[in-house]
Short mmCIF file of C-alpha atoms in Angstrom, two decimals:
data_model
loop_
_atom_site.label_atom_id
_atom_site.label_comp_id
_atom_site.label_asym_id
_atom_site.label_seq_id
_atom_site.Cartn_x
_atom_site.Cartn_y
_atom_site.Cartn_z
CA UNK A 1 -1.41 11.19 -17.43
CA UNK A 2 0.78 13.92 -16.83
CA UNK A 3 4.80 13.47 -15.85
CA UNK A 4 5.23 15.25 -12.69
CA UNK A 5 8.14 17.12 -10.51
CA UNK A 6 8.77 15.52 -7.29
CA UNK A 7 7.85 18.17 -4.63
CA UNK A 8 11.79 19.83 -3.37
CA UNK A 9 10.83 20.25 0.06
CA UNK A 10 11.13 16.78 1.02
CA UNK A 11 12.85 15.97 4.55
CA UNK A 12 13.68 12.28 5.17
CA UNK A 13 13.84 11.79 8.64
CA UNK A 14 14.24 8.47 10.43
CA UNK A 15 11.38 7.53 13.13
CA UNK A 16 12.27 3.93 15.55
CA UNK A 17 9.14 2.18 16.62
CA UNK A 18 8.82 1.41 20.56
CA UNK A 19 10.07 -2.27 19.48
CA UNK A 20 13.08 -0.22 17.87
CA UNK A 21 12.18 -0.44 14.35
CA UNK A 22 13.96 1.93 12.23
CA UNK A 23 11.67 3.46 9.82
CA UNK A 24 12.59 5.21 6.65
CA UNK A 25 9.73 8.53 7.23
CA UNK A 26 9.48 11.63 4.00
CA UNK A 27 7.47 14.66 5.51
CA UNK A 28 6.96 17.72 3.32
CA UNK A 29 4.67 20.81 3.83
CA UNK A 30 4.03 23.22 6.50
CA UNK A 31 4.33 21.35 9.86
CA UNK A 32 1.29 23.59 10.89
CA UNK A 33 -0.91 22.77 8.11
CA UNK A 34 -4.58 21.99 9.55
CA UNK A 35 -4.84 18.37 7.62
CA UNK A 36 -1.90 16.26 7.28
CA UNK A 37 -2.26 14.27 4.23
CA UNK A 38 -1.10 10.51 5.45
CA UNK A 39 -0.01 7.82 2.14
CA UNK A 40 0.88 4.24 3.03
CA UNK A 41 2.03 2.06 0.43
CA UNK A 42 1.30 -1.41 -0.64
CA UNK A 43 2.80 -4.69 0.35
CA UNK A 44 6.50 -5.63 -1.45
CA UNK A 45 6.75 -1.71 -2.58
CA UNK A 46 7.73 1.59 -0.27
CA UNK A 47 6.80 5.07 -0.09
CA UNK A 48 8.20 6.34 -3.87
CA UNK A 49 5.10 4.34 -5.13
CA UNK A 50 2.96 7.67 -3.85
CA UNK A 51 5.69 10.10 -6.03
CA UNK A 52 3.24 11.21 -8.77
CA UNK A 53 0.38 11.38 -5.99
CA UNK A 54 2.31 13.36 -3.49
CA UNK A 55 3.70 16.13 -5.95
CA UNK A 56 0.18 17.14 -6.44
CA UNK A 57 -1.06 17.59 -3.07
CA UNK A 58 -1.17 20.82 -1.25
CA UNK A 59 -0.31 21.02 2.48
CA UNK A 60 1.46 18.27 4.25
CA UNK A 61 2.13 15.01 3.45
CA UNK A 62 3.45 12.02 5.27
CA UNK A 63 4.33 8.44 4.25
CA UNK A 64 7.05 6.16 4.85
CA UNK A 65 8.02 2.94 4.45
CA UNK A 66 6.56 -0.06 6.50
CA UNK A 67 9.41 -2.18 8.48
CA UNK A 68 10.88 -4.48 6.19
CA UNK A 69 10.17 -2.58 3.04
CA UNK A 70 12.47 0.07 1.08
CA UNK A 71 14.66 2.50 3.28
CA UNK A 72 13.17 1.00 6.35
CA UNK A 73 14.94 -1.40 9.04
CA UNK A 74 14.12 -5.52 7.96
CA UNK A 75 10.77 -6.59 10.80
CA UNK A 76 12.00 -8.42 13.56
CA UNK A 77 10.80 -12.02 13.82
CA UNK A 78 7.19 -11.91 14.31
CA UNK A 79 6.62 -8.67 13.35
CA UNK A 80 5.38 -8.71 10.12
CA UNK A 81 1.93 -8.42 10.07
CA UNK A 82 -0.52 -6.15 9.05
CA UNK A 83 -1.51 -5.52 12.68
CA UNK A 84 1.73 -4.36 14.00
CA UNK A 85 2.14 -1.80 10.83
CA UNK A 86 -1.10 -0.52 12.26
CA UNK A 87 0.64 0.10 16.08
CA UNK A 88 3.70 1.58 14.09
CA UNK A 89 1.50 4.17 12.41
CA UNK A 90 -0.48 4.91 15.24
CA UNK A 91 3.00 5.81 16.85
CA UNK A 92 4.32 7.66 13.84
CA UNK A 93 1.34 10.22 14.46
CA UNK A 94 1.15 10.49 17.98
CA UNK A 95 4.57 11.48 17.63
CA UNK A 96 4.81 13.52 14.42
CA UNK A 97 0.83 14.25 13.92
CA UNK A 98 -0.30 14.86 17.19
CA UNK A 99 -2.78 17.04 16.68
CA UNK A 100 -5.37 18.37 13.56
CA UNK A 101 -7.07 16.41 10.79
CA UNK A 102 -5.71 13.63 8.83
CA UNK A 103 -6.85 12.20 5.28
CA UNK A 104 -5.61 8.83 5.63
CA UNK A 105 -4.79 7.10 2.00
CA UNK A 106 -3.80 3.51 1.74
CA UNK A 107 -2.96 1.45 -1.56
CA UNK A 108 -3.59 -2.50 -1.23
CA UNK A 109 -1.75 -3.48 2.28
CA UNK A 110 -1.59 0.53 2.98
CA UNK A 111 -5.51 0.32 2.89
CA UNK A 112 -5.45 -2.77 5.36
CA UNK A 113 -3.40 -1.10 7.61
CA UNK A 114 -5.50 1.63 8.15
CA UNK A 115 -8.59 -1.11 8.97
CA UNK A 116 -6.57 -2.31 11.18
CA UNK A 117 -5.94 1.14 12.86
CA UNK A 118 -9.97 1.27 12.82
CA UNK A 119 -9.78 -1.76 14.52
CA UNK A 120 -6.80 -1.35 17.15
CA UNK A 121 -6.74 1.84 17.70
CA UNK A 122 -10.37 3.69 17.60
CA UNK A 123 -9.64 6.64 19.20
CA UNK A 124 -7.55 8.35 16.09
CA UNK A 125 -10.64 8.42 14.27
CA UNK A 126 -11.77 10.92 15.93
CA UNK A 127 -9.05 12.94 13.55
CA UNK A 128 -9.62 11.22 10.94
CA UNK A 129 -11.59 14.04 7.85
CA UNK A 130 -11.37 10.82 5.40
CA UNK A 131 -10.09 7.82 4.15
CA UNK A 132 -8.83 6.97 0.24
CA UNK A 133 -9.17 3.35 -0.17
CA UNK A 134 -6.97 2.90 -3.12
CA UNK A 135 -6.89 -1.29 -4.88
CA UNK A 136 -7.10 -2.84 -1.31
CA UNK A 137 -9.49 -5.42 0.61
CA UNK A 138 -11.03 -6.33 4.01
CA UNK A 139 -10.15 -9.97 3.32
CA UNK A 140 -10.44 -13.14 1.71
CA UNK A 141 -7.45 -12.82 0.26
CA UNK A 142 -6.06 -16.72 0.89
CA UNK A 143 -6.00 -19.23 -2.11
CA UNK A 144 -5.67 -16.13 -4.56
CA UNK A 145 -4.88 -17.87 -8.20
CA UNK A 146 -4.97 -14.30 -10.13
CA UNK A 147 -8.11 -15.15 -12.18
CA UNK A 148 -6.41 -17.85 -13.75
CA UNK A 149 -8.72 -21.19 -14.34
CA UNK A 150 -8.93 -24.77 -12.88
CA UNK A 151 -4.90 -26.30 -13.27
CA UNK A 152 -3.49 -22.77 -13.66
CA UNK A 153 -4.58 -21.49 -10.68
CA UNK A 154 -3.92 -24.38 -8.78
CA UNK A 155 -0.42 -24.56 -9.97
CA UNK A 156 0.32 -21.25 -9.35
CA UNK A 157 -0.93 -21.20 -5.68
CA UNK A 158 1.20 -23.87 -5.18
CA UNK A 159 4.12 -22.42 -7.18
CA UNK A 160 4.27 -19.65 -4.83
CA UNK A 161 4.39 -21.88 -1.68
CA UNK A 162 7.21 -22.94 -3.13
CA UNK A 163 9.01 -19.98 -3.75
CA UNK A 164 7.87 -18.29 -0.58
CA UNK A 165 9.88 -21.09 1.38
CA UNK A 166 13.03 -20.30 -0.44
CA UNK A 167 13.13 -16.57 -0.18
CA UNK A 168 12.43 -17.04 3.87
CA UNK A 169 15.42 -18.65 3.67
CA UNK A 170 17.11 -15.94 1.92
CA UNK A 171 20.02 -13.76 4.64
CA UNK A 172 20.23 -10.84 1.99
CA UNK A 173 19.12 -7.77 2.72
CA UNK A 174 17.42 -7.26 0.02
CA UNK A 175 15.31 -9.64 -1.97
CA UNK A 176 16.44 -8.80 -5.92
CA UNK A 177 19.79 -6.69 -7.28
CA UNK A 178 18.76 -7.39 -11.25
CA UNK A 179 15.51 -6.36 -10.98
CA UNK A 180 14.66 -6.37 -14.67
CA UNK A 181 14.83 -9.89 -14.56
CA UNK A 182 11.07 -8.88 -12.44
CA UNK A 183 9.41 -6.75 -15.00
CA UNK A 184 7.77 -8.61 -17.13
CA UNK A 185 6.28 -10.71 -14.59
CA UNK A 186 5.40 -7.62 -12.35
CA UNK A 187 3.84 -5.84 -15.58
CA UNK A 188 1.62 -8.95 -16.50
CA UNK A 189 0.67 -9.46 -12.19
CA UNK A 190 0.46 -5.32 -11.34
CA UNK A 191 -0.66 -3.44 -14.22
CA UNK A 192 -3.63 -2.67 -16.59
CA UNK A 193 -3.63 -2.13 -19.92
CA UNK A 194 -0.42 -0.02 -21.82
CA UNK A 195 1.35 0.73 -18.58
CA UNK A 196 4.54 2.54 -19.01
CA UNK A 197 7.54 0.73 -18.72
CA UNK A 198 9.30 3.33 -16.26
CA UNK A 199 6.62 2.88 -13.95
CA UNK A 200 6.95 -1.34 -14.16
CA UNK A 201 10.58 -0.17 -14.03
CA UNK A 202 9.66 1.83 -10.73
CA UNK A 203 7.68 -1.09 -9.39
CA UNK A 204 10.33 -3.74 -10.19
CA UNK A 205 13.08 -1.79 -8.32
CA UNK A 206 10.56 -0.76 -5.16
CA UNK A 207 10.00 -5.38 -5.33
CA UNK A 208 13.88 -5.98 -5.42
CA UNK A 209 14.69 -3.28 -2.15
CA UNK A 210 12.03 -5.29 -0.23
CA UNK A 211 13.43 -7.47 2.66
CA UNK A 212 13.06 -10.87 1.60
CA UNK A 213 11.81 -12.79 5.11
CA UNK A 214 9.73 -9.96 5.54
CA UNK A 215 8.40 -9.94 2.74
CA UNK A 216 7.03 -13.75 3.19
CA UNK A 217 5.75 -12.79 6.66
CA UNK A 218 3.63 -10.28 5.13
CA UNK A 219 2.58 -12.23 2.86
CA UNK A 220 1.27 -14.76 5.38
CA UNK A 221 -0.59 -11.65 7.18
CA UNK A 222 -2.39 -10.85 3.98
CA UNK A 223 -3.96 -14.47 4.00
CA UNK A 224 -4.91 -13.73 7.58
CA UNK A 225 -6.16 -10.67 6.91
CA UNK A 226 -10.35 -10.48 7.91
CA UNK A 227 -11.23 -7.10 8.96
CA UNK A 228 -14.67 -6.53 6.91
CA UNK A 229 -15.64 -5.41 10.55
CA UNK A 230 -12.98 -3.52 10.85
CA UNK A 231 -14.67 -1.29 8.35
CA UNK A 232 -17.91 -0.56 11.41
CA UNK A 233 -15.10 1.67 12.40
CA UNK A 234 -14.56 4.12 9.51
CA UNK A 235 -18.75 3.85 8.63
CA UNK A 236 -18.96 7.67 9.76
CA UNK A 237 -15.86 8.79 7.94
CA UNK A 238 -16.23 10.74 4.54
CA UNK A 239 -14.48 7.46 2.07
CA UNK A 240 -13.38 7.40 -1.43
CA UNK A 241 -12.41 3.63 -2.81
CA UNK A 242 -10.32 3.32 -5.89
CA UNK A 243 -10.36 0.14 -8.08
CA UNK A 244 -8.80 -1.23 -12.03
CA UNK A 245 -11.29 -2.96 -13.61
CA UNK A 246 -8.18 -5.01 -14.43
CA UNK A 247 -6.51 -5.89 -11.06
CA UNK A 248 -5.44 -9.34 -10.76
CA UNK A 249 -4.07 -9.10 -7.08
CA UNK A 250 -7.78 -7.31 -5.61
CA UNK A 251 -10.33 -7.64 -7.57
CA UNK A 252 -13.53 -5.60 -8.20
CA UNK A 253 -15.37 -7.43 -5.78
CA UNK A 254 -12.74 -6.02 -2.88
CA UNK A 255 -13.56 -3.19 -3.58
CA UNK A 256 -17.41 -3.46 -3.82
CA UNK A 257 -17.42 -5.35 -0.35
CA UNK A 258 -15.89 -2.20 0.71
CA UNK A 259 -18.22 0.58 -0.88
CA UNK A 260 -21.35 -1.77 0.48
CA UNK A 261 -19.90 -1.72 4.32
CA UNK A 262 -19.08 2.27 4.11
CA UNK A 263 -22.13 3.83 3.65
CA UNK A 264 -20.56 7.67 2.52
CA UNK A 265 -18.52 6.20 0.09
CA UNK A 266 -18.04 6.54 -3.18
CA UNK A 267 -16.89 3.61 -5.27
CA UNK A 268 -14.53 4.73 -8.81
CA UNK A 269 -13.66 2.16 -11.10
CA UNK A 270 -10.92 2.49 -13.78
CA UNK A 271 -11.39 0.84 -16.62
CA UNK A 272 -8.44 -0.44 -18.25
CA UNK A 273 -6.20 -0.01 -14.92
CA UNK A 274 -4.59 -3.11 -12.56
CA UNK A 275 -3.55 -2.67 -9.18
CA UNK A 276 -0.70 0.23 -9.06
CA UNK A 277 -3.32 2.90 -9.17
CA UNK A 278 -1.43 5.38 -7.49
CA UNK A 279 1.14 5.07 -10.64
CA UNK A 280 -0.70 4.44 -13.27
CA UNK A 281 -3.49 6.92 -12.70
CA UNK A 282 -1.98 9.30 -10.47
CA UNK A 283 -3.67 12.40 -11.35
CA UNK A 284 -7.30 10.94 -10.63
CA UNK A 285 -5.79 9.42 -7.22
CA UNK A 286 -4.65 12.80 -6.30
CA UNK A 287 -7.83 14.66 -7.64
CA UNK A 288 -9.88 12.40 -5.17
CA UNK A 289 -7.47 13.03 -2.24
CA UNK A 290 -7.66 16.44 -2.58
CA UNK A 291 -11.40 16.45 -2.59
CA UNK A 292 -11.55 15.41 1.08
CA UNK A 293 -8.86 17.71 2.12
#
């Protein structure tokens, strides 16, 4: 994979939900482009997860970071759930999209979100020239033990239980300020095969920003995540879905469940890659985004 230039014609420009949720929003391109290109990240990461993708794509291009993740306000109580990121991005484009196509891209809770716009808020679909399903699910996500067998898995289920109920007890803004001390771990959980270490670098530092009861709320939202559905909703849109043949966190048979409920989509699998797709095989993420635009 190539090393890419960030795009210079970034403008970061703050957006506050109708709950008054500050929201950390990076909008580059024409503002009259005829398809905005939309990229929502993944759960415990923020919108520099889509930097490699984003420098590649012509037009515009919007993402941001969901409440309670990188330069974006912590969720109020109650607030973090995949649902309500759905009713903030539905207001994000009704007030900075409001008209023309969108390509809608989501990585792992990004991809929820938009079933969950499918599912909420039907009328946007209407705009909607295709989706990029990118290492995400429609549900059964609870119980997850990571592929690991009988004991392990147990164990580590109820590891982090454990660890979950001390971080919601956490008042710091943000959950890690050593984040090396995360790499290794997040290499072994995130990545495929040889990633490079400035992208588990990346990853580690997007982790330690996150806001630590938020983050557990979220958590608790993927587990009650079940929109299979959902996905009824998006069966007429043009759909691409990404998976690594090597992701721990959503495994191939997410994103097969996916490709079988979507009947225009096409189903890629990369072998040798985990779950940070949009990093570790950037230029094929972009080369499929581009395709629907």
């Amino acid at each position: 994979m190539s090393a890419r230039t960030i795009a210079p014609r970034q403008a970061d420009r703050g957006f506050a939900t109708s709950d008054g949720t500050a929201l950390h929003v990076v909008d580059t391109g024409p503002r009259d482009a005829d398809v905005t290109t939309v990229l929502l990240h993944g759960w415990t990461l923020d919108h520099t997860s889509w930097d490699e993708v984003a420098a590649g794509l012509p037009g515009r291009v919007l993402r941001y970071d969901h409440r309670g993740h990188g330069g974006s306000a912590p969720a109020p109580p109650g607030t973090a759930t995949i649902a309500q990121c759905a009713d903030d991005l539905a207001e994000l484009l009704a007030a900075r999209v409001p008209t023309g196509r969108l390509v809608l891209a989501g990585h792992s809770m990004g991809g929820m979100t938009i079933m969950a716009l499918a599912e909420q808020h039907p009328s946007l679909l209407d705009r909607v020239a295709g989706v990029v399903l990118v290492a995400t699910s429609s549900g059964e996500l609870a119980g997850s033990t990571l592929g690991l067998p009988g004991p392990f898995g147990r164990a580590f289920v109820a590891g982090e239980k454990a660890a979950n109920r001390r971080i919601a007890r956490l008042r710091r803004a943000e959950l890690l300020k050593r984040t090396e001390v995360a790499r290794p771990g997040l290499r072994w959980l995130l990545f495929g095969k040889r990633p490079s270490w400035r992208h588990v670098a990346l990853t580690a530092a997007m982790v330690g920003r996150c806001h630590p009861v938020s983050m557990v709320g979220f958590r608790d939202s993927l587990d009650e995540h079940d929109r299979r559905k959902a996905l009824a909703g998006l069966a007429g849109v043009p759909a691409v879905v990404l998976a690594g043949a090597r992701d721990r966190l959503t495994p191939l048979r997410h994103a097969r469940v996916l490709a079988d409920e979507l009947p225009h989509a096409e189903l890629v699998i990369h072998p040798g890659a985990g779950h940070m797709l949009p990093l570790e095989r950037a230029d094929e993420v972009t080369a499929h985004i581009t395709a629907l635009l």
